Amino acid sequence: MTAPEGRGIANLPEPFPGAVPGPSDSFRILHVSTGNVCRSPITERLTRHALAHRLGDPFTGGLIVESAGTWGHEGAAMETNAAAVLADFGADSSGFMGRELLDEHVIRADLVLTATRDHRAQVISMGHSAGLRTFTLKEFTRLVRAIDPATLPDPLDDGVVERARALVRAAAALRGWLLAPSAEADEVHDPYGAPLPFFRSIGDEISQALDPVVTALTGVPAPA
């Protein structure tokens, strides 16, 4: 069974129902917001865009990037202003379809990055041992900045998937020691219904938060 258009990097094949990927097969990143039409689509497509630039080929490394919403608009297109933000970054918005967050999405995700703490709590409340692999995006960025990249597997020797798995374990271990400076520090606010300039400010927030994450995942810094 293959993913519907707009799911994962270049619609990579999904595993058979109930199948558990091997340790080096793939690494799934799931971005979660409310409606899956604004923040999480922007984050999903900016992540794919950054990975393609760092790795040179979106098929490289086995990383799969998806998104869903806790109140997702199933089958909906992303908001027009969200697509405009992606165009500003040169990222592709085509073929996107919103979806509601389901248990299977959480079960299969290796890393869940949410827009807010409330989304994080909702994902964790679904169970599936999601607590150690679910963070807000900005929380994960803060933790990743504190991790010495020299302690992570070399992506050339061990593969990007092994590096990504080690990064999540290291971030989870740091969570209780490196707290947010304020309650707002881990939030990406909802631009739904807002004018384009506010969408662009949210896009900039997301892009800045993603940059160190993608660098840590791939071991490749952003192009100058």
GROMACS .gro file of N, CA, C and O in nm, residues 83-171:
model
  356
   83ALA      N    1   0.033   2.811   0.184
   83ALA     CA    2   0.100   2.780   0.057
   83ALA      C    3   0.187   2.897   0.012
   83ALA      O    4   0.297   2.876  -0.043
   84ALA      N    5   0.140   3.020   0.036
   84ALA     CA    6   0.219   3.138  -0.001
   84ALA      C    7   0.349   3.145   0.080
   84ALA      O    8   0.455   3.181   0.026
   85VAL      N    9   0.341   3.109   0.208
   85VAL     CA   10   0.462   3.106   0.291
   85VAL      C   11   0.561   3.004   0.238
   85VAL      O   12   0.682   3.032   0.228
   86LEU      N   13   0.513   2.888   0.200
   86LEU     CA   14   0.603   2.786   0.145
   86LEU      C   15   0.668   2.834   0.017
   86LEU      O   16   0.787   2.809  -0.007
   87ALA      N   17   0.592   2.904  -0.065
   87ALA     CA   18   0.648   2.958  -0.189
   87ALA      C   19   0.761   3.057  -0.159
   87ALA      O   20   0.861   3.063  -0.232
   88ASP      N   21   0.746   3.135  -0.051
   88ASP     CA   22   0.852   3.229  -0.012
   88ASP      C   23   0.984   3.157   0.013
   88ASP      O   24   1.091   3.211  -0.014
   89PHE      N   25   0.975   3.035   0.066
   89PHE     CA   26   1.095   2.957   0.097
   89PHE      C   27   1.139   2.866  -0.019
   89PHE      O   28   1.237   2.794  -0.007
   90GLY      N   29   1.063   2.868  -0.128
   90GLY     CA   30   1.094   2.780  -0.240
   90GLY      C   31   1.052   2.637  -0.216
   90GLY      O   32   1.099   2.545  -0.284
   91ALA      N   33   0.965   2.614  -0.117
   91ALA     CA   34   0.919   2.478  -0.084
   91ALA      C   35   0.792   2.445  -0.160
   91ALA      O   36   0.715   2.534  -0.198
   92ASP      N   37   0.767   2.317  -0.179
   92ASP     CA   38   0.655   2.269  -0.259
   92ASP      C   39   0.531   2.249  -0.174
   92ASP      O   40   0.534   2.179  -0.073
   93SER      N   41   0.420   2.309  -0.216
   93SER     CA   42   0.293   2.290  -0.143
   93SER      C   43   0.196   2.201  -0.219
   93SER      O   44   0.087   2.173  -0.170
   94SER      N   45   0.236   2.152  -0.335
   94SER     CA   46   0.142   2.080  -0.421
   94SER      C   47   0.104   1.944  -0.364
   94SER      O   48   0.182   1.879  -0.295
   95GLY      N   49  -0.020   1.904  -0.392
   95GLY     CA   50  -0.066   1.771  -0.358
   95GLY      C   51  -0.097   1.748  -0.213
   95GLY      O   52  -0.129   1.635  -0.174
   96PHE      N   53  -0.091   1.852  -0.131
   96PHE     CA   54  -0.115   1.832   0.012
   96PHE      C   55  -0.262   1.804   0.039
   96PHE      O   56  -0.351   1.867  -0.017
   97MET      N   57  -0.288   1.710   0.132
   97MET     CA   58  -0.422   1.681   0.180
   97MET      C   59  -0.419   1.668   0.332
   97MET      O   60  -0.341   1.591   0.385
   98GLY      N   61  -0.504   1.744   0.400
   98GLY     CA   62  -0.509   1.737   0.545
   98GLY      C   63  -0.561   1.603   0.593
   98GLY      O   64  -0.633   1.532   0.522
   99ARG      N   65  -0.527   1.568   0.716
   99ARG     CA   66  -0.578   1.443   0.772
   99ARG      C   67  -0.589   1.456   0.924
   99ARG      O   68  -0.518   1.534   0.988
  100GLU      N   69  -0.679   1.378   0.979
  100GLU     CA   70  -0.698   1.375   1.123
  100GLU      C   71  -0.598   1.280   1.187
  100GLU      O   72  -0.570   1.173   1.133
  101LEU      N   73  -0.544   1.320   1.301
  101LEU     CA   74  -0.446   1.237   1.371
  101LEU      C   75  -0.511   1.109   1.420
  101LEU      O   76  -0.613   1.111   1.489
  102LEU      N   77  -0.452   0.997   1.383
  102LEU     CA   78  -0.502   0.865   1.423
  102LEU      C   79  -0.397   0.791   1.504
  102LEU      O   80  -0.277   0.824   1.499
  103ASP      N   81  -0.441   0.688   1.574
  103ASP     CA   82  -0.348   0.606   1.653
  103ASP      C   83  -0.234   0.553   1.567
  103ASP      O   84  -0.119   0.551   1.610
  104GLU      N   85  -0.266   0.510   1.446
  104GLU     CA   86  -0.162   0.449   1.361
  104GLU      C   87  -0.051   0.548   1.329
  104GLU      O   88   0.065   0.509   1.313
  105HIS      N   89  -0.085   0.677   1.317
  105HIS     CA   90   0.017   0.777   1.288
  105HIS      C   91   0.116   0.787   1.404
  105HIS      O   92   0.237   0.797   1.383
  106VAL      N   93   0.064   0.786   1.525
  106VAL     CA   94   0.148   0.796   1.644
  106VAL      C   95   0.230   0.669   1.662
  106VAL      O   96   0.350   0.674   1.693
  107ILE      N   97   0.169   0.555   1.641
  107ILE     CA   98   0.237   0.427   1.657
  107ILE      C   99   0.359   0.418   1.566
  107ILE      O  100   0.466   0.372   1.606
  108ARG      N  101   0.344   0.465   1.443
  108ARG     CA  102   0.449   0.450   1.344
  108ARG      C  103   0.553   0.561   1.348
  108ARG      O  104   0.659   0.548   1.286
  109ALA      N  105   0.526   0.670   1.419
  109ALA     CA  106   0.618   0.782   1.422
  109ALA      C  107   0.738   0.755   1.512
  109ALA      O  108   0.722   0.705   1.624
  110ASP      N  109   0.856   0.789   1.465
  110ASP     CA  110   0.976   0.781   1.547
  110ASP      C  111   1.001   0.911   1.624
  110ASP      O  112   1.069   0.912   1.725
  111LEU      N  113   0.946   1.020   1.569
  111LEU     CA  114   0.959   1.151   1.632
  111LEU      C  115   0.832   1.229   1.601
  111LEU      O  116   0.794   1.242   1.484
  112VAL      N  117   0.764   1.278   1.705
  112VAL     CA  118   0.646   1.361   1.687
  112VAL      C  119   0.680   1.502   1.734
  112VAL      O  120   0.722   1.521   1.849
  113LEU      N  121   0.663   1.598   1.645
  113LEU     CA  122   0.690   1.738   1.678
  113LEU      C  123   0.559   1.816   1.666
  113LEU      O  124   0.498   1.820   1.559
  114THR      N  125   0.517   1.877   1.774
  114THR     CA  126   0.388   1.945   1.778
  114THR      C  127   0.405   2.096   1.780
  114THR      O  128   0.510   2.149   1.818
  115ALA      N  129   0.297   2.165   1.744
  115ALA     CA  130   0.302   2.311   1.743
  115ALA      C  131   0.297   2.369   1.883
  115ALA      O  132   0.361   2.471   1.911
  116THR      N  133   0.223   2.305   1.973
  116THR     CA  134   0.206   2.359   2.108
  116THR      C  135   0.216   2.249   2.213
  116THR      O  136   0.211   2.130   2.182
  117ARG      N  137   0.222   2.291   2.339
  117ARG     CA  138   0.225   2.196   2.450
  117ARG      C  139   0.093   2.120   2.460
  117ARG      O  140   0.091   2.003   2.500
  118ASP      N  141  -0.017   2.186   2.426
  118ASP     CA  142  -0.146   2.118   2.429
  118ASP      C  143  -0.149   2.004   2.327
  118ASP      O  144  -0.197   1.894   2.357
  119HIS      N  145  -0.098   2.029   2.208
  119HIS     CA  146  -0.091   1.922   2.108
  119HIS      C  147  -0.003   1.807   2.158
  119HIS      O  148  -0.035   1.690   2.139
  120ARG      N  149   0.108   1.844   2.221
  120ARG     CA  150   0.198   1.740   2.276
  120ARG      C  151   0.124   1.654   2.377
  120ARG      O  152   0.132   1.530   2.374
  121ALA      N  153   0.049   1.719   2.465
  121ALA     CA  154  -0.027   1.645   2.567
  121ALA      C  155  -0.131   1.554   2.503
  121ALA      O  156  -0.153   1.441   2.549
  122GLN      N  157  -0.195   1.602   2.397
  122GLN     CA  158  -0.296   1.521   2.329
  122GLN      C  159  -0.234   1.398   2.265
  122GLN      O  160  -0.291   1.288   2.270
  123VAL      N  161  -0.118   1.414   2.203
  123VAL     CA  162  -0.050   1.300   2.142
  123VAL      C  163  -0.012   1.198   2.249
  123VAL      O  164  -0.037   1.078   2.235
  124ILE      N  165   0.048   1.247   2.359
  124ILE     CA  166   0.092   1.156   2.465
  124ILE      C  167  -0.027   1.085   2.527
  124ILE      O  168  -0.018   0.966   2.564
  125SER      N  169  -0.141   1.153   2.537
  125SER     CA  170  -0.259   1.092   2.598
  125SER      C  171  -0.315   0.977   2.516
  125SER      O  172  -0.391   0.895   2.567
  126MET      N  173  -0.275   0.969   2.389
  126MET     CA  174  -0.320   0.860   2.303
  126MET      C  175  -0.250   0.728   2.340
  126MET      O  176  -0.291   0.621   2.295
  127GLY      N  177  -0.143   0.738   2.419
  127GLY     CA  178  -0.071   0.617   2.459
  127GLY      C  179   0.037   0.580   2.361
  127GLY      O  180   0.105   0.667   2.305
  128HIS      N  181   0.057   0.450   2.340
  128HIS     CA  182   0.154   0.399   2.242
  128HIS      C  183   0.298   0.435   2.280
  128HIS      O  184   0.383   0.448   2.193
  129SER      N  185   0.323   0.456   2.410
  129SER     CA  186   0.457   0.490   2.457
  129SER      C  187   0.514   0.611   2.383
  129SER      O  188   0.633   0.616   2.350
  130ALA      N  189   0.428   0.709   2.358
  130ALA     CA  190   0.467   0.824   2.277
  130ALA      C  191   0.544   0.930   2.354
  130ALA      O  192   0.604   1.019   2.293
  131GLY      N  193   0.544   0.922   2.486
  131GLY     CA  194   0.601   1.030   2.566
  131GLY      C  195   0.747   1.060   2.537
  131GLY      O  196   0.787   1.177   2.532
  132LEU      N  197   0.829   0.957   2.516
  132LEU     CA  198   0.972   0.978   2.498
  132LEU      C  199   1.009   1.023   2.356
  132LEU      O  200   1.125   1.057   2.332
  133ARG      N  201   0.912   1.024   2.266
  133ARG     CA  202   0.942   1.067   2.129
  133ARG      C  203   0.851   1.179   2.080
  133ARG      O  204   0.846   1.207   1.960
  134THR      N  205   0.783   1.245   2.175
  134THR     CA  206   0.694   1.355   2.140
  134THR      C  207   0.739   1.482   2.210
  134THR      O  208   0.754   1.485   2.332
  135PHE      N  209   0.759   1.587   2.132
  135PHE     CA  210   0.806   1.716   2.181
  135PHE      C  211   0.733   1.825   2.105
  135PHE      O  212   0.686   1.804   1.994
  136THR      N  213   0.727   1.944   2.163
  136THR     CA  214   0.690   2.056   2.076
  136THR      C  215   0.812   2.083   1.987
  136THR      O  216   0.927   2.049   2.022
  137LEU      N  217   0.788   2.146   1.873
  137LEU     CA  218   0.898   2.175   1.781
  137LEU      C  219   1.004   2.260   1.849
  137LEU      O  220   1.124   2.229   1.843
  138LYS      N  221   0.961   2.366   1.917
  138LYS     CA  222   1.058   2.456   1.979
  138LYS      C  223   1.128   2.390   2.098
  138LYS      O  224   1.246   2.418   2.124
  139GLU      N  225   1.059   2.304   2.168
  139GLU     CA  226   1.122   2.228   2.276
  139GLU      C  227   1.232   2.140   2.220
  139GLU      O  228   1.345   2.135   2.274
  140PHE      N  229   1.203   2.069   2.112
  140PHE     CA  230   1.302   1.981   2.053
  140PHE      C  231   1.422   2.060   2.003
  140PHE      O  232   1.537   2.018   2.020
  141THR      N  233   1.396   2.177   1.945
  141THR     CA  234   1.506   2.263   1.900
  141THR      C  235   1.596   2.299   2.017
  141THR      O  236   1.720   2.293   2.006
  142ARG      N  237   1.537   2.340   2.129
  142ARG     CA  238   1.615   2.378   2.246
  142ARG      C  239   1.701   2.262   2.296
  142ARG      O  240   1.820   2.280   2.328
  143LEU      N  241   1.644   2.143   2.300
  143LEU     CA  242   1.717   2.026   2.347
  143LEU      C  243   1.828   1.988   2.249
  143LEU      O  244   1.941   1.954   2.291
  144VAL      N  245   1.797   1.994   2.120
  144VAL     CA  246   1.896   1.958   2.019
  144VAL      C  247   2.018   2.049   2.025
  144VAL      O  248   2.133   2.005   2.008
  145ARG      N  249   1.996   2.176   2.053
  145ARG     CA  250   2.108   2.271   2.061
  145ARG      C  251   2.205   2.235   2.174
  145ARG      O  252   2.322   2.272   2.170
  146ALA      N  253   2.155   2.164   2.274
  146ALA     CA  254   2.238   2.128   2.388
  146ALA      C  255   2.312   1.995   2.370
  146ALA      O  256   2.392   1.957   2.455
  147ILE      N  257   2.285   1.926   2.261
  147ILE     CA  258   2.347   1.795   2.237
  147ILE      C  259   2.474   1.812   2.155
  147ILE      O  260   2.473   1.877   2.050
  148ASP      N  261   2.582   1.754   2.202
  148ASP     CA  262   2.709   1.758   2.129
  148ASP      C  263   2.697   1.665   2.007
  148ASP      O  264   2.680   1.544   2.023
  149PRO      N  265   2.705   1.720   1.885
  149PRO     CA  266   2.689   1.634   1.767
  149PRO      C  267   2.795   1.524   1.758
  149PRO      O  268   2.771   1.422   1.695
  150ALA      N  269   2.907   1.545   1.825
  150ALA     CA  270   3.013   1.443   1.823
  150ALA      C  271   2.971   1.317   1.895
  150ALA      O  272   3.032   1.211   1.876
  151THR      N  273   2.868   1.325   1.980
  151THR     CA  274   2.820   1.208   2.053
  151THR      C  275   2.719   1.126   1.972
  151THR      O  276   2.677   1.019   2.017
  152LEU      N  277   2.679   1.176   1.856
  152LEU     CA  278   2.580   1.107   1.773
  152LEU      C  279   2.648   1.021   1.668
  152LEU      O  280   2.762   1.049   1.628
  153PRO      N  281   2.581   0.916   1.620
  153PRO     CA  282   2.639   0.834   1.514
  153PRO      C  283   2.672   0.917   1.391
  153PRO      O  284   2.601   1.013   1.358
  154ASP      N  285   2.779   0.880   1.324
  154ASP     CA  286   2.819   0.948   1.200
  154ASP      C  287   2.722   0.908   1.090
  154ASP      O  288   2.705   0.789   1.063
  155PRO      N  289   2.657   1.005   1.025
  155PRO     CA  290   2.559   0.967   0.922
  155PRO      C  291   2.620   0.893   0.803
  155PRO      O  292   2.553   0.815   0.738
  156LEU      N  293   2.747   0.918   0.776
  156LEU     CA  294   2.812   0.850   0.664
  156LEU      C  295   2.844   0.705   0.698
  156LEU      O  296   2.833   0.616   0.613
  157ASP      N  297   2.884   0.680   0.822
  157ASP     CA  298   2.920   0.544   0.863
  157ASP      C  299   2.800   0.462   0.909
  157ASP      O  300   2.788   0.343   0.877
  158ASP      N  301   2.711   0.526   0.985
  158ASP     CA  302   2.601   0.453   1.048
  158ASP      C  303   2.465   0.478   0.984
  158ASP      O  304   2.370   0.407   1.014
  159GLY      N  305   2.457   0.583   0.902
  159GLY     CA  306   2.330   0.614   0.837
  159GLY      C  307   2.253   0.723   0.911
  159GLY      O  308   2.266   0.739   1.032
  160VAL      N  309   2.173   0.796   0.836
  160VAL     CA  310   2.095   0.906   0.893
  160VAL      C  311   1.990   0.854   0.990
  160VAL      O  312   1.961   0.917   1.092
  161VAL      N  313   1.932   0.737   0.962
  161VAL     CA  314   1.828   0.683   1.050
  161VAL      C  315   1.883   0.654   1.189
  161VAL      O  316   1.821   0.689   1.290
  162GLU      N  317   1.999   0.591   1.197
  162GLU     CA  318   2.057   0.562   1.328
  162GLU      C  319   2.092   0.691   1.401
  162GLU      O  320   2.076   0.700   1.524
  163ARG      N  321   2.139   0.789   1.328
  163ARG     CA  322   2.169   0.918   1.389
  163ARG      C  323   2.042   0.982   1.444
  163ARG      O  324   2.040   1.036   1.556
  164ALA      N  325   1.935   0.976   1.367
  164ALA     CA  326   1.808   1.035   1.409
  164ALA      C  327   1.754   0.967   1.534
  164ALA      O  328   1.705   1.034   1.627
  165ARG      N  329   1.761   0.834   1.539
  165ARG     CA  330   1.713   0.763   1.657
  165ARG      C  331   1.794   0.801   1.781
  165ARG      O  332   1.738   0.820   1.891
  166ALA      N  333   1.924   0.813   1.764
  166ALA     CA  334   2.009   0.851   1.877
  166ALA      C  335   1.979   0.993   1.922
  166ALA      O  336   1.983   1.024   2.043
  167LEU      N  337   1.948   1.081   1.827
  167LEU     CA  338   1.916   1.220   1.861
  167LEU      C  339   1.790   1.228   1.947
  167LEU      O  340   1.785   1.302   2.045
  168VAL      N  341   1.689   1.150   1.913
  168VAL     CA  342   1.565   1.149   1.991
  168VAL      C  343   1.591   1.097   2.132
  168VAL      O  344   1.540   1.153   2.231
  169ARG      N  345   1.669   0.991   2.144
  169ARG     CA  346   1.701   0.938   2.278
  169ARG      C  347   1.775   1.042   2.362
  169ARG      O  348   1.747   1.060   2.480
  170ALA      N  349   1.870   1.112   2.300
  170ALA     CA  350   1.947   1.212   2.373
  170ALA      C  351   1.859   1.329   2.415
  170ALA      O  352   1.872   1.381   2.527
  171ALA      N  353   1.769   1.370   2.328
  171ALA     CA  354   1.679   1.481   2.361
  171ALA      C  355   1.585   1.443   2.475
  171ALA      O  356   1.561   1.522   2.567
   0.00000   0.00000   0.00000
